[in-house]
PDB file of C-alpha atoms in Angstrom:
ATOM      1  CA  MET E1324      -0.083  -0.127  -0.089  1.00 67.00           C
ATOM      2  CA  PRO E1325       1.099   3.485  -1.076  1.00 82.00           C
ATOM      3  CA  ASP E1326       1.768   5.351   2.087  1.00 88.00           C
ATOM      4  CA  TYR E1327       0.761   9.086   1.005  1.00 95.00           C
ATOM      5  CA  ALA E1328       1.147  12.251   2.590  1.00 97.00           C
ATOM      6  CA  ARG E1329      -1.472  13.734   5.683  1.00 97.00           C
ATOM      7  CA  TYR E1330      -1.500  17.599   5.443  1.00 98.00           C
ATOM      8  CA  PRO E1331      -2.741  18.934   8.436  1.00 98.00           C
ATOM      9  CA  SER E1332      -3.573  22.087   6.941  1.00 98.00           C
ATOM     10  CA  LEU E1333      -6.382  20.479   5.752  1.00 98.00           C
ATOM     11  CA  GLU E1334      -8.139  19.373   8.766  1.00 98.00           C
ATOM     12  CA  ASP E1335     -11.756  21.258   9.451  1.00 98.00           C
ATOM     13  CA  ARG E1336     -10.680  23.192   5.232  1.00 98.00           C
ATOM     14  CA  VAL E1337     -14.024  23.322   4.057  1.00 98.00           C
ATOM     15  CA  VAL E1338     -13.958  22.136   0.648  1.00 98.00           C
ATOM     16  CA  PHE E1339     -16.542  21.855  -2.132  1.00 98.00           C
ATOM     17  CA  ILE E1340     -15.732  18.790  -5.162  1.00 98.00           C
ATOM     18  CA  THR E1341     -18.002  19.092  -8.307  1.00 98.00           C
ATOM     19  CA  GLY E1342     -19.125  15.607  -9.357  1.00 96.00           C
ATOM     20  CA  GLY E1343     -18.131  14.179  -6.297  1.00 96.00           C
ATOM     21  CA  ALA E1344     -20.201  10.749  -6.185  1.00 96.00           C
ATOM     22  CA  ALA E1345     -17.682   8.242  -7.857  1.00 93.00           C
ATOM     23  CA  GLY E1346     -14.769   7.488 -10.213  1.00 91.00           C
ATOM     24  CA  ILE E1347     -12.420   9.983  -9.076  1.00 93.00           C
ATOM     25  CA  GLY E1348     -14.861  12.554  -8.179  1.00 95.00           C
ATOM     26  CA  GLY E1349     -15.814   9.963  -5.274  1.00 96.00           C
ATOM     27  CA  ASP E1350     -12.216   8.634  -4.506  1.00 95.00           C
ATOM     28  CA  MET E1351     -11.905  12.964  -4.037  1.00 96.00           C
ATOM     29  CA  VAL E1352     -14.022  13.116  -1.106  1.00 98.00           C
ATOM     30  CA  ARG E1353     -12.995   9.966   1.016  1.00 97.00           C
ATOM     31  CA  GLN E1354      -9.295  11.756   0.504  1.00 97.00           C
ATOM     32  CA  PHE E1355     -10.101  15.369   1.481  1.00 98.00           C
ATOM     33  CA  ALA E1356     -12.780  13.451   4.563  1.00 98.00           C
ATOM     34  CA  GLY E1357     -10.082  11.395   5.567  1.00 98.00           C
ATOM     35  CA  GLN E1358      -7.495  14.394   5.643  1.00 98.00           C
ATOM     36  CA  GLY E1359     -10.497  15.858   8.607  1.00 98.00           C
ATOM     37  CA  ALA E1360     -11.425  18.121   5.907  1.00 98.00           C
ATOM     38  CA  LYS E1361     -15.408  19.708   5.731  1.00 98.00           C
ATOM     39  CA  VAL E1362     -16.076  17.973   2.335  1.00 98.00           C
ATOM     40  CA  GLY E1363     -20.050  19.360   0.388  1.00 98.00           C
ATOM     41  CA  PHE E1364     -20.278  17.948  -3.035  1.00 98.00           C
ATOM     42  CA  ILE E1365     -22.979  17.927  -6.093  1.00 98.00           C
ATOM     43  CA  ASP E1366     -23.468  15.136  -8.141  1.00 97.00           C
ATOM     44  CA  LEU E1367     -26.356  14.171 -10.657  1.00 96.00           C
ATOM     45  CA  ALA E1368     -26.168  10.214  -8.628  1.00 96.00           C
ATOM     46  CA  GLU E1369     -27.962  10.086  -6.183  1.00 97.00           C
ATOM     47  CA  GLU E1370     -27.217   6.970  -5.143  1.00 98.00           C
ATOM     48  CA  ALA E1371     -23.751   6.547  -5.341  1.00 97.00           C
ATOM     49  CA  GLY E1372     -23.468   9.927  -4.052  1.00 98.00           C
ATOM     50  CA  ARG E1373     -24.980   8.643  -0.696  1.00 98.00           C
ATOM     51  CA  GLU E1374     -22.672   5.371  -0.904  1.00 98.00           C
ATOM     52  CA  THR E1375     -19.352   8.111  -0.977  1.00 98.00           C
ATOM     53  CA  VAL E1376     -21.030   9.531   2.077  1.00 98.00           C
ATOM     54  CA  ALA E1377     -21.530   6.208   4.065  1.00 98.00           C
ATOM     55  CA  ALA E1378     -18.049   5.170   3.088  1.00 98.00           C
ATOM     56  CA  CYS E1379     -16.490   8.610   4.607  1.00 98.00           C
ATOM     57  CA  ILE E1380     -18.089   8.074   7.608  1.00 98.00           C
ATOM     58  CA  ALA E1381     -17.148   4.367   7.807  1.00 98.00           C
ATOM     59  CA  ALA E1382     -13.173   5.228   7.587  1.00 98.00           C
ATOM     60  CA  GLY E1383     -13.350   7.346  10.820  1.00 98.00           C
ATOM     61  CA  ALA E1384     -13.788  10.727   9.184  1.00 98.00           C
ATOM     62  CA  ALA E1385     -14.064  13.430  11.747  1.00 98.00           C
ATOM     63  CA  HIS E1386     -16.842  15.502   9.544  1.00 98.00           C
ATOM     64  CA  ALA E1387     -19.064  13.473   7.682  1.00 98.00           C
ATOM     65  CA  PRO E1388     -19.527  14.607   4.106  1.00 98.00           C
ATOM     66  CA  LEU E1389     -22.516  16.751   2.761  1.00 98.00           C
ATOM     67  CA  PHE E1390     -24.179  15.255   0.186  1.00 98.00           C
ATOM     68  CA  ILE E1391     -26.191  17.735  -2.530  1.00 98.00           C
ATOM     69  CA  ALA E1392     -27.852  16.186  -5.493  1.00 98.00           C
ATOM     70  CA  GLY E1393     -27.807  17.919  -8.491  1.00 97.00           C
ATOM     71  CA  ASP E1394     -27.379  18.863 -11.935  1.00 96.00           C
ATOM     72  CA  LEU E1395     -24.206  20.961 -12.540  1.00 94.00           C
ATOM     73  CA  ARG E1396     -25.928  22.530 -16.155  1.00 95.00           C
ATOM     74  CA  ASP E1397     -28.428  24.176 -14.185  1.00 98.00           C
ATOM     75  CA  ILE E1398     -26.146  27.177 -12.663  1.00 98.00           C
ATOM     76  CA  ASP E1399     -28.862  28.503 -10.107  1.00 98.00           C
ATOM     77  CA  ALA E1400     -28.673  24.704  -8.488  1.00 97.00           C
ATOM     78  CA  LEU E1401     -24.738  24.897  -8.579  1.00 98.00           C
ATOM     79  CA  LYS E1402     -24.588  27.639  -6.953  1.00 98.00           C
ATOM     80  CA  ALA E1403     -27.726  27.509  -4.271  1.00 98.00           C
ATOM     81  CA  ALA E1404     -25.471  24.151  -3.678  1.00 98.00           C
ATOM     82  CA  ILE E1405     -22.687  26.505  -2.985  1.00 98.00           C
ATOM     83  CA  ALA E1406     -24.587  27.720  -0.930  1.00 98.00           C
ATOM     84  CA  GLU E1407     -25.577  25.255   1.459  1.00 98.00           C
ATOM     85  CA  THR E1408     -22.243  24.020   1.793  1.00 98.00           C
ATOM     86  CA  GLY E1409     -20.911  27.899   2.875  1.00 98.00           C
ATOM     87  CA  ARG E1410     -23.951  27.925   5.321  1.00 98.00           C
ATOM     88  CA  HIS E1411     -23.647  24.075   6.668  1.00 98.00           C
ATOM     89  CA  PHE E1412     -19.473  24.047   7.420  1.00 98.00           C
ATOM     90  CA  GLY E1413     -18.755  27.720   7.281  1.00 98.00           C
ATOM     91  CA  ASP E1414     -16.589  29.666   3.928  1.00 98.00           C
ATOM     92  CA  ILE E1415     -16.090  27.514   1.355  1.00 99.00           C
ATOM     93  CA  THR E1416     -11.288  27.597   0.676  1.00 98.00           C
ATOM     94  CA  VAL E1417     -11.046  24.941  -1.426  1.00 98.00           C
ATOM     95  CA  LEU E1418     -12.809  24.606  -4.520  1.00 98.00           C
ATOM     96  CA  VAL E1419     -12.489  21.378  -6.865  1.00 98.00           C
ATOM     97  CA  ASN E1420     -14.108  21.789 -10.177  1.00 98.00           C
ATOM     98  CA  ASN E1421     -14.029  17.629 -10.596  1.00 95.00           C
ATOM     99  CA  ALA E1422     -17.783  17.122 -13.121  1.00 94.00           C
ATOM    100  CA  ALA E1423     -16.808  16.186 -16.393  1.00 90.00           C
ATOM    101  CA  ASN E1424     -18.412  13.600 -19.054  1.00 89.00           C
ATOM    102  CA  ASP E1425     -15.745  11.871 -21.622  1.00 82.00           C
ATOM    103  CA  ASP E1426     -18.706  10.154 -23.951  1.00 79.00           C
ATOM    104  CA  ARG E1427     -17.602   9.233 -26.663  1.00 75.00           C
ATOM    105  CA  HIS E1428     -19.014  11.100 -30.087  1.00 79.00           C
ATOM    106  CA  ASP E1429     -18.375  11.385 -33.816  1.00 89.00           C
ATOM    107  CA  TRP E1430     -17.736  14.739 -34.626  1.00 88.00           C
ATOM    108  CA  SER E1431     -19.672  14.771 -38.125  1.00 86.00           C
ATOM    109  CA  GLU E1432     -23.316  13.738 -35.312  1.00 91.00           C
ATOM    110  CA  VAL E1433     -22.332  16.897 -33.689  1.00 91.00           C
ATOM    111  CA  THR E1434     -25.207  18.797 -33.492  1.00 96.00           C
ATOM    112  CA  PRO E1435     -25.725  22.348 -32.065  1.00 92.00           C
ATOM    113  CA  GLU E1436     -27.327  21.514 -29.318  1.00 96.00           C
ATOM    114  CA  TYR E1437     -24.993  18.605 -28.347  1.00 90.00           C
ATOM    115  CA  TRP E1438     -21.906  20.584 -28.703  1.00 93.00           C
ATOM    116  CA  ASP E1439     -23.787  23.629 -26.094  1.00 96.00           C
ATOM    117  CA  ASP E1440     -24.297  20.097 -24.150  1.00 94.00           C
ATOM    118  CA  ARG E1441     -20.812  19.130 -23.764  1.00 93.00           C
ATOM    119  CA  PHE E1442     -19.535  23.128 -22.513  1.00 94.00           C
ATOM    120  CA  ALA E1443     -21.766  23.083 -20.529  1.00 96.00           C
ATOM    121  CA  VAL E1444     -21.521  19.353 -18.799  1.00 94.00           C
ATOM    122  CA  ASN E1445     -17.193  19.731 -18.968  1.00 94.00           C
ATOM    123  CA  LEU E1446     -16.424  23.109 -18.439  1.00 97.00           C
ATOM    124  CA  ARG E1447     -19.226  26.666 -17.787  1.00 97.00           C
ATOM    125  CA  HIS E1448     -20.234  25.332 -14.278  1.00 98.00           C
ATOM    126  CA  GLN E1449     -15.803  25.713 -13.866  1.00 98.00           C
ATOM    127  CA  PHE E1450     -16.275  29.219 -13.845  1.00 98.00           C
ATOM    128  CA  PHE E1451     -19.833  30.064 -12.567  1.00 98.00           C
ATOM    129  CA  ALA E1452     -18.606  27.509  -9.754  1.00 98.00           C
ATOM    130  CA  ILE E1453     -15.624  29.893  -9.198  1.00 98.00           C
ATOM    131  CA  GLN E1454     -17.685  32.620  -9.543  1.00 98.00           C
ATOM    132  CA  ALA E1455     -20.199  31.531  -6.501  1.00 98.00           C
ATOM    133  CA  VAL E1456     -17.063  30.115  -4.152  1.00 98.00           C
ATOM    134  CA  VAL E1457     -14.898  33.338  -4.389  1.00 98.00           C
ATOM    135  CA  PRO E1458     -16.915  35.811  -2.293  1.00 98.00           C
ATOM    136  CA  GLN E1459     -16.077  32.800   0.617  1.00 98.00           C
ATOM    137  CA  MET E1460     -12.589  32.659   0.102  1.00 98.00           C
ATOM    138  CA  ARG E1461     -12.361  36.392   0.041  1.00 98.00           C
ATOM    139  CA  ARG E1462     -14.405  36.559   3.412  1.00 98.00           C
ATOM    140  CA  ALA E1463     -11.859  33.725   4.509  1.00 98.00           C
ATOM    141  CA  GLY E1464      -9.181  36.005   3.640  1.00 98.00           C
ATOM    142  CA  PHE E1465      -7.588  32.442   0.863  1.00 98.00           C
ATOM    143  CA  GLY E1466      -8.347  30.184  -0.727  1.00 98.00           C
ATOM    144  CA  SER E1467      -7.841  27.405  -3.481  1.00 98.00           C
ATOM    145  CA  ILE E1468      -9.328  26.284  -7.036  1.00 98.00           C
ATOM    146  CA  VAL E1469      -7.794  22.998  -8.581  1.00 98.00           C
ATOM    147  CA  ASN E1470      -9.826  23.179 -12.239  1.00 98.00           C
ATOM    148  CA  ILE E1471      -9.782  19.302 -13.130  1.00 96.00           C
ATOM    149  CA  GLY E1472      -8.963  19.297 -17.118  1.00 90.00           C
ATOM    150  CA  SER E1473      -8.043  16.311 -19.087  1.00 86.00           C
ATOM    151  CA  SER E1474      -4.802  15.475 -21.795  1.00 76.00           C
ATOM    152  CA  CYS E1475      -6.778  14.318 -24.149  1.00 72.00           C
ATOM    153  CA  TRP E1476      -6.274  17.379 -26.661  1.00 65.00           C
ATOM    154  CA  MET E1477      -2.216  17.764 -25.869  1.00 69.00           C
ATOM    155  CA  ILE E1478      -1.786  13.747 -27.000  1.00 78.00           C
ATOM    156  CA  LYS E1479      -4.547  14.535 -29.840  1.00 73.00           C
ATOM    157  CA  GLU E1480      -7.421  11.904 -29.533  1.00 72.00           C
ATOM    158  CA  ASP E1481     -10.307  12.845 -31.564  1.00 75.00           C
ATOM    159  CA  PHE E1482     -12.841  10.426 -30.538  1.00 72.00           C
ATOM    160  CA  PHE E1483     -14.705  13.292 -28.449  1.00 78.00           C
ATOM    161  CA  PRO E1484     -14.197  16.669 -29.902  1.00 86.00           C
ATOM    162  CA  GLY E1485     -16.945  18.773 -27.685  1.00 82.00           C
ATOM    163  CA  TYR E1486     -15.349  16.809 -24.618  1.00 85.00           C
ATOM    164  CA  ALA E1487     -11.449  17.167 -25.795  1.00 87.00           C
ATOM    165  CA  ILE E1488     -11.910  21.107 -26.983  1.00 90.00           C
ATOM    166  CA  ALA E1489     -13.950  21.703 -23.705  1.00 91.00           C
ATOM    167  CA  LYS E1490     -11.271  21.006 -21.588  1.00 90.00           C
ATOM    168  CA  SER E1491      -8.558  22.695 -23.455  1.00 91.00           C
ATOM    169  CA  ALA E1492     -10.147  25.936 -22.335  1.00 93.00           C
ATOM    170  CA  VAL E1493     -10.031  24.434 -18.681  1.00 95.00           C
ATOM    171  CA  GLN E1494      -6.575  25.877 -18.404  1.00 93.00           C
ATOM    172  CA  GLY E1495      -7.448  29.228 -20.237  1.00 95.00           C
ATOM    173  CA  LEU E1496      -9.691  29.494 -17.793  1.00 97.00           C
ATOM    174  CA  THR E1497      -6.901  28.343 -14.632  1.00 97.00           C
ATOM    175  CA  HIS E1498      -4.109  31.085 -16.170  1.00 96.00           C
ATOM    176  CA  THR E1499      -7.306  33.798 -16.197  1.00 97.00           C
ATOM    177  CA  MET E1500      -8.432  33.736 -13.070  1.00 98.00           C
ATOM    178  CA  ALA E1501      -5.357  32.773 -11.029  1.00 98.00           C
ATOM    179  CA  ARG E1502      -4.406  36.700 -12.451  1.00 97.00           C
ATOM    180  CA  THR E1503      -7.362  38.097 -11.064  1.00 98.00           C
ATOM    181  CA  PHE E1504      -7.268  36.579  -7.852  1.00 98.00           C
ATOM    182  CA  GLY E1505      -3.794  36.770  -6.909  1.00 98.00           C
ATOM    183  CA  PRO E1506      -4.595  39.834  -4.887  1.00 98.00           C
ATOM    184  CA  ASP E1507      -7.321  38.163  -3.073  1.00 98.00           C
ATOM    185  CA  ASN E1508      -4.459  34.816  -1.923  1.00 98.00           C
ATOM    186  CA  ILE E1509      -6.873  32.587  -3.707  1.00 98.00           C
ATOM    187  CA  ARG E1510      -4.583  30.596  -5.877  1.00 98.00           C
ATOM    188  CA  VAL E1511      -5.965  28.760  -9.352  1.00 98.00           C
ATOM    189  CA  ASN E1512      -4.466  25.750 -11.013  1.00 98.00           C
ATOM    190  CA  ALA E1513      -5.793  23.222 -12.385  1.00 97.00           C
ATOM    191  CA  VAL E1514      -4.831  19.271 -12.942  1.00 95.00           C
ATOM    192  CA  LEU E1515      -5.104  16.851 -16.367  1.00 92.00           C
ATOM    193  CA  PRO E1516      -5.559  13.671 -16.242  1.00 86.00           C
ATOM    194  CA  GLY E1517      -4.624  10.840 -18.107  1.00 79.00           C
ATOM    195  CA  TRP E1518      -5.684   7.663 -18.638  1.00 78.00           C
ATOM    196  CA  VAL E1519      -6.819   6.918 -14.738  1.00 81.00           C
ATOM    197  CA  ALA E1520      -8.354   3.080 -14.430  1.00 66.00           C
ATOM    198  CA  THR E1521     -11.422   4.471 -13.088  1.00 65.00           C
ATOM    199  CA  GLU E1522     -14.682   1.483 -12.838  1.00 72.00           C
ATOM    200  CA  ARG E1523     -16.833   4.340 -15.096  1.00 73.00           C
ATOM    201  CA  GLN E1524     -13.073   3.942 -17.793  1.00 61.00           C
ATOM    202  CA  LEU E1525     -13.047   0.415 -17.104  1.00 64.00           C
ATOM    203  CA  GLN E1526     -16.719  -1.154 -17.321  1.00 70.00           C
ATOM    204  CA  LYS E1527     -17.521   1.848 -20.662  1.00 63.00           C
ATOM    205  CA  TRP E1528     -14.281   2.518 -23.197  1.00 58.00           C
ATOM    206  CA  TRP E1529     -11.321  -0.832 -21.493  1.00 66.00           C
ATOM    207  CA  SER E1530     -10.048  -2.721 -24.541  1.00 78.00           C
ATOM    208  CA  PRO E1531      -7.515  -5.065 -24.379  1.00 81.00           C
ATOM    209  CA  GLU E1532      -5.802  -2.545 -28.104  1.00 77.00           C
ATOM    210  CA  GLY E1533      -6.398  -0.120 -26.149  1.00 72.00           C
ATOM    211  CA  GLU E1534      -5.053  -0.639 -22.673  1.00 80.00           C
ATOM    212  CA  ALA E1535      -1.446  -1.915 -24.713  1.00 84.00           C
ATOM    213  CA  GLY E1536      -1.924   1.100 -26.683  1.00 81.00           C
ATOM    214  CA  THR E1537      -1.651   3.090 -23.871  1.00 79.00           C
ATOM    215  CA  MET E1538       1.333   1.401 -22.512  1.00 81.00           C
ATOM    216  CA  GLU E1539       3.258   1.788 -25.056  1.00 83.00           C
ATOM    217  CA  MET E1540       2.911   5.420 -24.462  1.00 84.00           C
ATOM    218  CA  GLN E1541       3.207   6.080 -21.290  1.00 87.00           C
ATOM    219  CA  CYS E1542       6.226   5.974 -19.072  1.00 88.00           C
ATOM    220  CA  LEU E1543       5.254   3.926 -16.489  1.00 88.00           C
ATOM    221  CA  LYS E1544       3.935   0.649 -17.963  1.00 93.00           C
ATOM    222  CA  ARG E1545       0.722   0.913 -15.431  1.00 84.00           C
ATOM    223  CA  ARG E1546      -2.154   1.612 -14.877  1.00 87.00           C
ATOM    224  CA  ILE E1547      -2.402   4.854 -12.770  1.00 86.00           C
ATOM    225  CA  THR E1548      -5.493   5.191  -9.951  1.00 88.00           C
ATOM    226  CA  ALA E1549      -7.553   7.654  -8.929  1.00 88.00           C
ATOM    227  CA  GLU E1550      -5.786   7.446  -5.736  1.00 93.00           C
ATOM    228  CA  GLU E1551      -2.560   8.590  -6.340  1.00 95.00           C
ATOM    229  CA  PHE E1552      -4.227  10.915  -9.615  1.00 92.00           C
ATOM    230  CA  ASN E1553      -5.719  12.680  -6.404  1.00 96.00           C
ATOM    231  CA  GLN E1554      -2.346  13.232  -4.573  1.00 96.00           C
ATOM    232  CA  MET E1555      -1.976  16.176  -6.643  1.00 96.00           C
ATOM    233  CA  VAL E1556      -5.092  17.767  -5.943  1.00 97.00           C
ATOM    234  CA  LEU E1557      -4.280  17.247  -2.018  1.00 98.00           C
ATOM    235  CA  PHE E1558      -1.329  18.758  -2.439  1.00 98.00           C
ATOM    236  CA  LEU E1559      -2.089  22.406  -4.108  1.00 98.00           C
ATOM    237  CA  ALA E1560      -5.452  22.755  -2.031  1.00 98.00           C
ATOM    238  CA  ALA E1561      -3.178  22.537   1.016  1.00 98.00           C
ATOM    239  CA  ASP E1562      -0.797  25.017   2.165  1.00 98.00           C
ATOM    240  CA  ASP E1563       2.467  23.357   1.364  1.00 98.00           C
ATOM    241  CA  GLY E1564       1.058  24.252  -2.561  1.00 98.00           C
ATOM    242  CA  GLY E1565       0.884  27.463  -1.311  1.00 98.00           C
ATOM    243  CA  ALA E1566       3.524  28.936  -3.657  1.00 98.00           C
ATOM    244  CA  CYS E1567       1.741  27.573  -7.172  1.00 98.00           C
ATOM    245  CA  THR E1568      -1.045  29.766  -8.978  1.00 98.00           C
ATOM    246  CA  ALA E1569      -1.664  29.589 -12.610  1.00 98.00           C
ATOM    247  CA  GLN E1570       0.401  25.555 -12.897  1.00 97.00           C
ATOM    248  CA  SER E1571      -1.245  23.235 -14.751  1.00 95.00           C
ATOM    249  CA  PHE E1572       0.263  19.821 -13.460  1.00 94.00           C
ATOM    250  CA  VAL E1573       0.132  16.654 -16.091  1.00 91.00           C
ATOM    251  CA  VAL E1574      -0.327  13.682 -13.575  1.00 89.00           C
ATOM    252  CA  ASP E1575      -0.486  10.896 -16.746  1.00 86.00           C
ATOM    253  CA  GLY E1576       2.430   8.275 -16.329  1.00 81.00           C
ATOM    254  CA  GLY E1577       4.671  10.070 -18.174  1.00 85.00           C
ATOM    255  CA  ARG E1578       1.921   9.759 -21.604  1.00 84.00           C
ATOM    256  CA  GLY E1579       2.327  13.136 -22.622  1.00 73.00           C
ATOM    257  CA  PRO E1580       2.308  15.145 -24.410  1.00 66.00           C
ATOM    258  CA  LEU E1581       3.501  14.299 -27.423  1.00 51.00           C
TER     259      LEU E1581
END
């Protein structure tokens, strides 16, 4: 078992995570809760969200996470969830914009409606979550915003153009907002995963040929787990990452960019 770091500065820190019910997000909720943080999270998957809360409690988390069921495409619902988390735990000082959907699609079949939905699911909510949470961070006097991007567009994967293009904009969002909020002592960084072997990825997209291709490109010849990906998120959320802002960190086992 890996022996990961513990960050004293995350104890009692209020964290809000989008898409925290399962996959990378579910592990993220468990990791922050295990660090002693007070975690609120939003997701469409109600059963999985409740299971994640139960898992945190069973593992002895100091604070039971607050799960709020909601659709991130509904910006009013997102803002309400952020406000509710602030009322429940106190001012949010860590925001992780994690939620996304990488469903495969063919460029020739994309409609304007589907294009807009890809941006609503993968990008738009990140900006509006930042807009909603920054007043709480300003009251607290500090904050860390971590936007989850993707390395897929860097290595020119072409089987989900709406997703890849939306994710490429996460870095522009990150760098712009880092400049905007630097004077408020609010840091903004991006973490870009490669192929992380979550249950969803293994069930929906895995194939022997696909994994063989990934292993050929990666320097590390093994699967990357959500647990180890999230160590970078924890570092950036904690005081240990206090000098890092306007940066993009690729966690992909050395797969790219090419």
